[in-house]
Short mmCIF file of N, CA and C in Angstrom, two decimals:
data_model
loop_
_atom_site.label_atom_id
_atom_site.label_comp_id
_atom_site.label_asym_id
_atom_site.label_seq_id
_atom_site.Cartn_x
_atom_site.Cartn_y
_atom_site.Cartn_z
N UNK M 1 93.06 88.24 110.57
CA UNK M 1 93.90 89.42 110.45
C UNK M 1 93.67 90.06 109.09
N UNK M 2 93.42 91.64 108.99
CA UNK M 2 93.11 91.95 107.98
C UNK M 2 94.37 92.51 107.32
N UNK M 3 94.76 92.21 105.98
CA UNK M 3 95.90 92.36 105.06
C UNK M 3 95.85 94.20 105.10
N UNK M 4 97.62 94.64 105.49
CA UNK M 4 98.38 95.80 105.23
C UNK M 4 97.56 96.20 103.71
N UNK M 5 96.91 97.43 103.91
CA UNK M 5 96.39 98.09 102.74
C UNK M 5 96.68 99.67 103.16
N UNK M 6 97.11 100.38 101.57
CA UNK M 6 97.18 101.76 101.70
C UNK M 6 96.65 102.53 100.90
N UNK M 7 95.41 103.45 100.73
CA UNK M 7 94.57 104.17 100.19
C UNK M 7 95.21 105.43 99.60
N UNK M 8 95.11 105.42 98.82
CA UNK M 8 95.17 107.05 97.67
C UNK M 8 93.91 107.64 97.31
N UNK M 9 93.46 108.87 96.89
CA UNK M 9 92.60 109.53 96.72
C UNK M 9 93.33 109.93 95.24
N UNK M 10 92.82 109.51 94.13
CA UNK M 10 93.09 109.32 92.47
C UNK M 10 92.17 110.29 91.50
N UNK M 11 92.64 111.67 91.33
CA UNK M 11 91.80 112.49 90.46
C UNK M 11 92.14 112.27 88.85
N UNK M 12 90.86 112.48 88.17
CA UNK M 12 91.46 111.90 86.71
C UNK M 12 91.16 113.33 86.23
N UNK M 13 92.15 113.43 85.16
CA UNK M 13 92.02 114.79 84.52
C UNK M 13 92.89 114.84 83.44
N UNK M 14 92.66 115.55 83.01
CA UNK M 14 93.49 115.41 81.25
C UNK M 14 95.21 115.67 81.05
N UNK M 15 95.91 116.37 82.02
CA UNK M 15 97.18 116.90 81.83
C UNK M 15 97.29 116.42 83.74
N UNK M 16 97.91 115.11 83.81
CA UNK M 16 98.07 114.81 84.93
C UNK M 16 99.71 115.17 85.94
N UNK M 17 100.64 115.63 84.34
CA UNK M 17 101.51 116.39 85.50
C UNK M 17 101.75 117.87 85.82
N UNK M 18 100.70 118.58 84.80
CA UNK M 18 99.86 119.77 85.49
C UNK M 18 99.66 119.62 86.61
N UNK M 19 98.25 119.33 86.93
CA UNK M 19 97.79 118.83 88.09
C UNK M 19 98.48 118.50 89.16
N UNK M 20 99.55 117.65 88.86
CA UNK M 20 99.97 117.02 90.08
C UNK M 20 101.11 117.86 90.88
N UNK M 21 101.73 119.30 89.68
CA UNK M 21 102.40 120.42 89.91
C UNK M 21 101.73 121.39 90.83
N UNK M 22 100.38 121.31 90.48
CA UNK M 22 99.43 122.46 91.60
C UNK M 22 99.56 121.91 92.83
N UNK M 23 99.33 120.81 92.81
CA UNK M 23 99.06 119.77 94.43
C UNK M 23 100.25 120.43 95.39
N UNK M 24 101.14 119.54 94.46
CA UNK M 24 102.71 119.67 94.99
C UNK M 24 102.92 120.60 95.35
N UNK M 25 102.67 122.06 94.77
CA UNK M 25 102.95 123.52 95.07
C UNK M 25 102.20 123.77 95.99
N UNK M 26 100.79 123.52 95.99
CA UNK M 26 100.00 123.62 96.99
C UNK M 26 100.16 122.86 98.75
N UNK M 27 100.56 121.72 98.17
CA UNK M 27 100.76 120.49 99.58
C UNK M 27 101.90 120.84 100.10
N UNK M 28 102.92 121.40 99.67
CA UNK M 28 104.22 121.99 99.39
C UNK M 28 105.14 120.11 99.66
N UNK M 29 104.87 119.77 98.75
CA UNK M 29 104.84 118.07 98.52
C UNK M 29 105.76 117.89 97.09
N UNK M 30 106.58 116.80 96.79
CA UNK M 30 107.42 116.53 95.92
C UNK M 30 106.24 115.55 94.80
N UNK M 31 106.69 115.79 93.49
CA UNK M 31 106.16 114.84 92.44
C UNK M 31 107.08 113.48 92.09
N UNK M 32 106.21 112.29 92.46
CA UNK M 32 106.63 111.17 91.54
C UNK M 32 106.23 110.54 90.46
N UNK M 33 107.13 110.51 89.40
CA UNK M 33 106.27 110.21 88.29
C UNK M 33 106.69 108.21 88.62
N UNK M 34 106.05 107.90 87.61
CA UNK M 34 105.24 107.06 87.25
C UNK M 34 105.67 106.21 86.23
N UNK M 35 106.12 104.14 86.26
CA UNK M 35 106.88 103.74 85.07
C UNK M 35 105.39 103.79 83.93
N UNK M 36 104.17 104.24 84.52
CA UNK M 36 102.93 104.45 83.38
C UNK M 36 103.13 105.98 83.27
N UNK M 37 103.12 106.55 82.30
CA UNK M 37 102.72 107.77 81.75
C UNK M 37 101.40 108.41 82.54
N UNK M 38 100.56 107.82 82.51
CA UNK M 38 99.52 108.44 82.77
C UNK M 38 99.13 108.50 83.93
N UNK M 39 99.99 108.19 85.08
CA UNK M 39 99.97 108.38 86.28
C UNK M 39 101.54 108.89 87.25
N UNK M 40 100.62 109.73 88.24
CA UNK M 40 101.57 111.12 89.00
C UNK M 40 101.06 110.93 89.95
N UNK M 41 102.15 110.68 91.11
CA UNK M 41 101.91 110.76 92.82
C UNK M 41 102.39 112.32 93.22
N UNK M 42 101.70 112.69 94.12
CA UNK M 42 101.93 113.78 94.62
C UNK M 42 102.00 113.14 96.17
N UNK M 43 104.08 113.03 96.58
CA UNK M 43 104.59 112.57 97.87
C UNK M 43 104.80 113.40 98.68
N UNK M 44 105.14 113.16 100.05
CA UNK M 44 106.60 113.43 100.68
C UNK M 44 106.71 112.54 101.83
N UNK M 45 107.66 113.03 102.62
CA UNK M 45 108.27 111.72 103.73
C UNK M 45 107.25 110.62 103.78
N UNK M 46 106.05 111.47 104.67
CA UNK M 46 104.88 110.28 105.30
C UNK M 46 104.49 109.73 104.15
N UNK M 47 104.52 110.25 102.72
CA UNK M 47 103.68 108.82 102.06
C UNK M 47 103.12 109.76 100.84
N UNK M 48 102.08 108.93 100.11
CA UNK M 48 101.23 110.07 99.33
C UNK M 48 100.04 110.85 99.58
N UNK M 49 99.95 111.76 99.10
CA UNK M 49 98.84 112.61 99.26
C UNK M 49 97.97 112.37 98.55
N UNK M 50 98.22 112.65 97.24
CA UNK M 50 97.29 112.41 96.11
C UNK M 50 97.96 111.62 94.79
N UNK M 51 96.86 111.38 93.99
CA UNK M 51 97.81 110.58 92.66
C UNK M 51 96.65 111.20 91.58
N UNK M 52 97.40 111.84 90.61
CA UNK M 52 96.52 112.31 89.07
C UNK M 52 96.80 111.18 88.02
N UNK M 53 95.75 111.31 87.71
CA UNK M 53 95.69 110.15 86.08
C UNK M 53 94.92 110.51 85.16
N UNK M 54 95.33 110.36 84.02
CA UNK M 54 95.28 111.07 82.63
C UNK M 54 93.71 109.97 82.59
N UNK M 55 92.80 110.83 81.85
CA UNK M 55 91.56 110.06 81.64
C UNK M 55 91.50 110.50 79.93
N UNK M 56 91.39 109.67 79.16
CA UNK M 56 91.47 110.71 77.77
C UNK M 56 90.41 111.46 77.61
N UNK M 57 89.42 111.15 77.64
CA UNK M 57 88.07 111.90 77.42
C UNK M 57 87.86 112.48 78.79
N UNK M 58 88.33 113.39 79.62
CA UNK M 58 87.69 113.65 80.77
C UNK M 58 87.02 115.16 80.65
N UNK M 59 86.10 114.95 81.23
CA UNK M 59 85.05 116.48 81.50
C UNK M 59 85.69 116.49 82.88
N UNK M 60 85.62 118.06 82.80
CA UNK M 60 85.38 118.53 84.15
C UNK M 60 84.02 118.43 84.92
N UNK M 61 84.32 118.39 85.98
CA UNK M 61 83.03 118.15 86.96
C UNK M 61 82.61 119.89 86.75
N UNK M 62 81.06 120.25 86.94
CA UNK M 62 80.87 121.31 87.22
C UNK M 62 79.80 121.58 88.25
N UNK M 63 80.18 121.22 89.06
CA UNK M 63 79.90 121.73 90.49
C UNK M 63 79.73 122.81 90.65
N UNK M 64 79.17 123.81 91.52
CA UNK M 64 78.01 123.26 91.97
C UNK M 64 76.77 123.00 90.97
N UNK M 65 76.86 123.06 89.63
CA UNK M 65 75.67 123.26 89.72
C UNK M 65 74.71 121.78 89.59
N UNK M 66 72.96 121.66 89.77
CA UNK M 66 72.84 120.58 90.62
C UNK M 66 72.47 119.41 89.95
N UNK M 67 72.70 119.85 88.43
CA UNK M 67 72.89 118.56 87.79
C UNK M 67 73.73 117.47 87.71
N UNK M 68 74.70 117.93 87.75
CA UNK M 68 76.02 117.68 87.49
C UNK M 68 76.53 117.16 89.40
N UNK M 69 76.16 116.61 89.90
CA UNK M 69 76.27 116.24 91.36
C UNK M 69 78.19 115.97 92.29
N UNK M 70 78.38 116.97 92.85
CA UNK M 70 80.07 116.75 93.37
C UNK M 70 79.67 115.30 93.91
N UNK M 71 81.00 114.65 93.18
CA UNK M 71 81.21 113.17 93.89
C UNK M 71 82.01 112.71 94.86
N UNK M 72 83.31 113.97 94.89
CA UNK M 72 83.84 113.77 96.16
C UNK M 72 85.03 115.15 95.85
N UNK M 73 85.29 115.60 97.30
CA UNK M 73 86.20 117.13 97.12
C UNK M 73 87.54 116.43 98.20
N UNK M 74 88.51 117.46 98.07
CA UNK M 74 89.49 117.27 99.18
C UNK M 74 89.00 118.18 99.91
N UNK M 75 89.38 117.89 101.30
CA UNK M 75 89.50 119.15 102.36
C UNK M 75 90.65 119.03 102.85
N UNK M 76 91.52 120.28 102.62
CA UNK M 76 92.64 120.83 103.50
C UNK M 76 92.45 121.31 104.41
N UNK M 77 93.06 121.02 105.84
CA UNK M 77 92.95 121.60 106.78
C UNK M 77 93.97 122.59 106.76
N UNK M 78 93.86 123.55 107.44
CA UNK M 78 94.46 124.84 108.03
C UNK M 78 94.36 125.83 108.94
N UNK M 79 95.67 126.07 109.63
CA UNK M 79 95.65 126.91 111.11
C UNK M 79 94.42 128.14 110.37
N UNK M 80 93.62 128.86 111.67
CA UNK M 80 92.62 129.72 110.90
C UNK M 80 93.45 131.05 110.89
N UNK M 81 94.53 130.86 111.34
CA UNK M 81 95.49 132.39 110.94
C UNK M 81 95.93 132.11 109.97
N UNK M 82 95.79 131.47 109.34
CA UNK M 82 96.83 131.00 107.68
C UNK M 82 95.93 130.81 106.33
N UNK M 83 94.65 131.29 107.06
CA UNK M 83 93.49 131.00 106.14
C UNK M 83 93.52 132.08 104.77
N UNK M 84 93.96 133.25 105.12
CA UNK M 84 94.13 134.13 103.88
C UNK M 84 95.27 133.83 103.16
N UNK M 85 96.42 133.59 103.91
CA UNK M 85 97.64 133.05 103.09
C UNK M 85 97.27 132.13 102.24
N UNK M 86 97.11 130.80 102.69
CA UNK M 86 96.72 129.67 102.00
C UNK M 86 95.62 129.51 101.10
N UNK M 87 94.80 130.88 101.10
CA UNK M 87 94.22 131.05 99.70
C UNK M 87 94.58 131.72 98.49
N UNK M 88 95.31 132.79 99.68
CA UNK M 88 96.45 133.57 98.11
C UNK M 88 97.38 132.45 97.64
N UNK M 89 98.36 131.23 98.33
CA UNK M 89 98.53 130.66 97.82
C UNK M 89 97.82 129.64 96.23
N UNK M 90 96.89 129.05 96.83
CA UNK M 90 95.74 128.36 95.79
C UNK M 90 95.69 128.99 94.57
N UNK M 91 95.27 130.35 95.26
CA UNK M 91 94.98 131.06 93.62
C UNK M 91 95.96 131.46 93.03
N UNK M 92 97.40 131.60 93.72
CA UNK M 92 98.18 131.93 92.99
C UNK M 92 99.12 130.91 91.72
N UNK M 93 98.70 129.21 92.45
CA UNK M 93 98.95 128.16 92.02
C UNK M 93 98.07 128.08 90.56
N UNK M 94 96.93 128.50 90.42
CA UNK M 94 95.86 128.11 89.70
C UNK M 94 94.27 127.88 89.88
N UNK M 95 94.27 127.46 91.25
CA UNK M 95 93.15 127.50 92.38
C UNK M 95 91.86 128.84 91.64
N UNK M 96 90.93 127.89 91.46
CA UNK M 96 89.75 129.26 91.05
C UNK M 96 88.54 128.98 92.25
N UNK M 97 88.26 130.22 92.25
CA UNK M 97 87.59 130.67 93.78
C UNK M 97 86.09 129.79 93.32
N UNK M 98 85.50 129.30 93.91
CA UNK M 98 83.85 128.81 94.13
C UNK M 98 82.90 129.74 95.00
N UNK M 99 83.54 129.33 96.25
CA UNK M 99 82.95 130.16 97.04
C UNK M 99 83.73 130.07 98.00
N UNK M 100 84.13 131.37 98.14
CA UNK M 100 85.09 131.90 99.25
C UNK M 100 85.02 132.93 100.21
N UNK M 101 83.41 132.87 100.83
CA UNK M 101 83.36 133.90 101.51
C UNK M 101 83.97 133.73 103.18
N UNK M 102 84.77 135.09 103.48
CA UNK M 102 85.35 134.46 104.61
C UNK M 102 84.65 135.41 105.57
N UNK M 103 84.63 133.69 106.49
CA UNK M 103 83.59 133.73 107.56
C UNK M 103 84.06 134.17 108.79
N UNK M 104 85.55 134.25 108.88
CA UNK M 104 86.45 134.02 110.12
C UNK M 104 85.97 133.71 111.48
N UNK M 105 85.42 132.62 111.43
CA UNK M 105 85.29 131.82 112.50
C UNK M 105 86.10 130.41 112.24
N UNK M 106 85.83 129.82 113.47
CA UNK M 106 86.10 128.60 113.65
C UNK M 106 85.71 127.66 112.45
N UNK M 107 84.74 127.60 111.98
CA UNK M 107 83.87 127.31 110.99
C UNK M 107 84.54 127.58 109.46
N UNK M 108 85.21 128.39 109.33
CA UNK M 108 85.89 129.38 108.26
C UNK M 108 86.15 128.22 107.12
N UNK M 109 85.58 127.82 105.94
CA UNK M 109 85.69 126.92 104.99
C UNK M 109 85.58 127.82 103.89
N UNK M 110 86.37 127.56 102.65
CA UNK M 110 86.92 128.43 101.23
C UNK M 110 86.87 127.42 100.39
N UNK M 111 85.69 127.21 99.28
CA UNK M 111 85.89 126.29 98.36
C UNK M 111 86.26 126.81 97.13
N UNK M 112 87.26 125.93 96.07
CA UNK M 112 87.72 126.23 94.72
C UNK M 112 87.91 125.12 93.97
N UNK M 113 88.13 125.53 93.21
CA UNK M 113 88.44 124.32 91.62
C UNK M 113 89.83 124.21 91.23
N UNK M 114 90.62 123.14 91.33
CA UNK M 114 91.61 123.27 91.02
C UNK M 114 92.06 123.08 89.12
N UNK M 115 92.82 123.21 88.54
CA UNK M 115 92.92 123.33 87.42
C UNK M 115 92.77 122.75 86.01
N UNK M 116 91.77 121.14 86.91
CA UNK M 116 91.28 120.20 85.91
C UNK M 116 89.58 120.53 86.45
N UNK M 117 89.42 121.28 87.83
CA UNK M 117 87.54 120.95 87.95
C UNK M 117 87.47 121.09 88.94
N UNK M 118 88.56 119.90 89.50
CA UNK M 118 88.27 119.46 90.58
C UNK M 118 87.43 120.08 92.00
N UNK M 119 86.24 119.93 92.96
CA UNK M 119 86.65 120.86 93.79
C UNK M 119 87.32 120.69 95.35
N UNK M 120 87.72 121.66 95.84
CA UNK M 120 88.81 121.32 97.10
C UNK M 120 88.39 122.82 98.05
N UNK M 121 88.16 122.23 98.95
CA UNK M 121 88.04 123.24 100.08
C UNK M 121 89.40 123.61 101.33
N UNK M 122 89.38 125.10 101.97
CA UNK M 122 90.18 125.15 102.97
C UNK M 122 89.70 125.12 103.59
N UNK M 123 89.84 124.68 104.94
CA UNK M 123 88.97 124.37 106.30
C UNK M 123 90.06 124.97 107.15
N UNK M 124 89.47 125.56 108.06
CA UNK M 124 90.09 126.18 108.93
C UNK M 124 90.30 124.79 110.13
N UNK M 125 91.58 124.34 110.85
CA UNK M 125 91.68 123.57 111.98
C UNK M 125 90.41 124.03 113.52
N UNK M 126 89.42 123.33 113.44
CA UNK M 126 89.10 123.51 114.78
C UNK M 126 90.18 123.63 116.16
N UNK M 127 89.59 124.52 116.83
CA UNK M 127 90.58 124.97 117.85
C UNK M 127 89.95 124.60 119.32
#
C-alpha cells in the first residue's frame, strides 16, 4: 500500500507574500501564512493551489529566451468565453503579457509572467 501523499507546486521568489497575493487574487483563493516566514500557501476549501518561498538570491527565470530554459509553468484552465476576462484580470493583478495572441479557438492559450518571472499560461477548457 502506497503511503497518503499530497503534492504542492512551490515557486521561489524574493517577496513571497507578494506573490502569493497575485495567486490568491488571481485563483480568487485565500492566503495562508506560514509558522516559517519564508513560506505562503495560496488555499481554499479543496486544499492548496500553490505555495511561494522566499529564495534570498533568486533570479528571475527569463523565458523565453533559449538560454535560460523554462523549467516548469502553471496552466490555468478556463471556460473559452472567459478567456478575455481572465486576462484583463492577470494583468490587472500584475500578470505581464509573453505572448498573448488570441487565437479564439479551442486551442486558445495566453502566456505571461507573473510578478517574480514566473511563467503561467491561460488555456482555454477543451469543449
Amino acid at each position: 500500500m502506497t503511503v497518503h501523499k499530497n503534492t504542492v507546486l512551490v515557486l521561489d521568489c524574493s517577496e513571497p507574500e507578494r506573490l502569493a497575493e497575485f495567486y490568491a487574487g488571481l485563483l480568487g483563493a485565500d492566503i495562508r501564512l506560514s509558522k516559517d516566514p519564508d513560506y505562503v500557501e495560496v488555499t481554499n476549501d479543496s486544499g492548496v493551489y500553490v505555495a511561494v518561498h522566499r529564495e534570498r538570491d533568486y533570479i528571475p527565470p527569463s523565458w523565453p529566451r533559449p538560454e535560460d530554459s523554462q523549467q516548469a509553468h502553471l496552466r490555468i484552465m478556463v471556460a473559452r468565453h472567459d478567456m478575455d476576462e481572465a486576462e484583463r484580470e492577470a494583468v490587472g493583478l500584475g500578470a505581464r503579457p509573453v505572448d498573448t495572441k488570441d487565437n479564439n479557438g479551442p486551442r486558445d492559450t495566453r502566456t505571461y509572467s507573473d510578478p517574480a518571472g514566473h511563467s503561467f499560461t491561460l488555456a482555454a477548457i477543451p469543449e
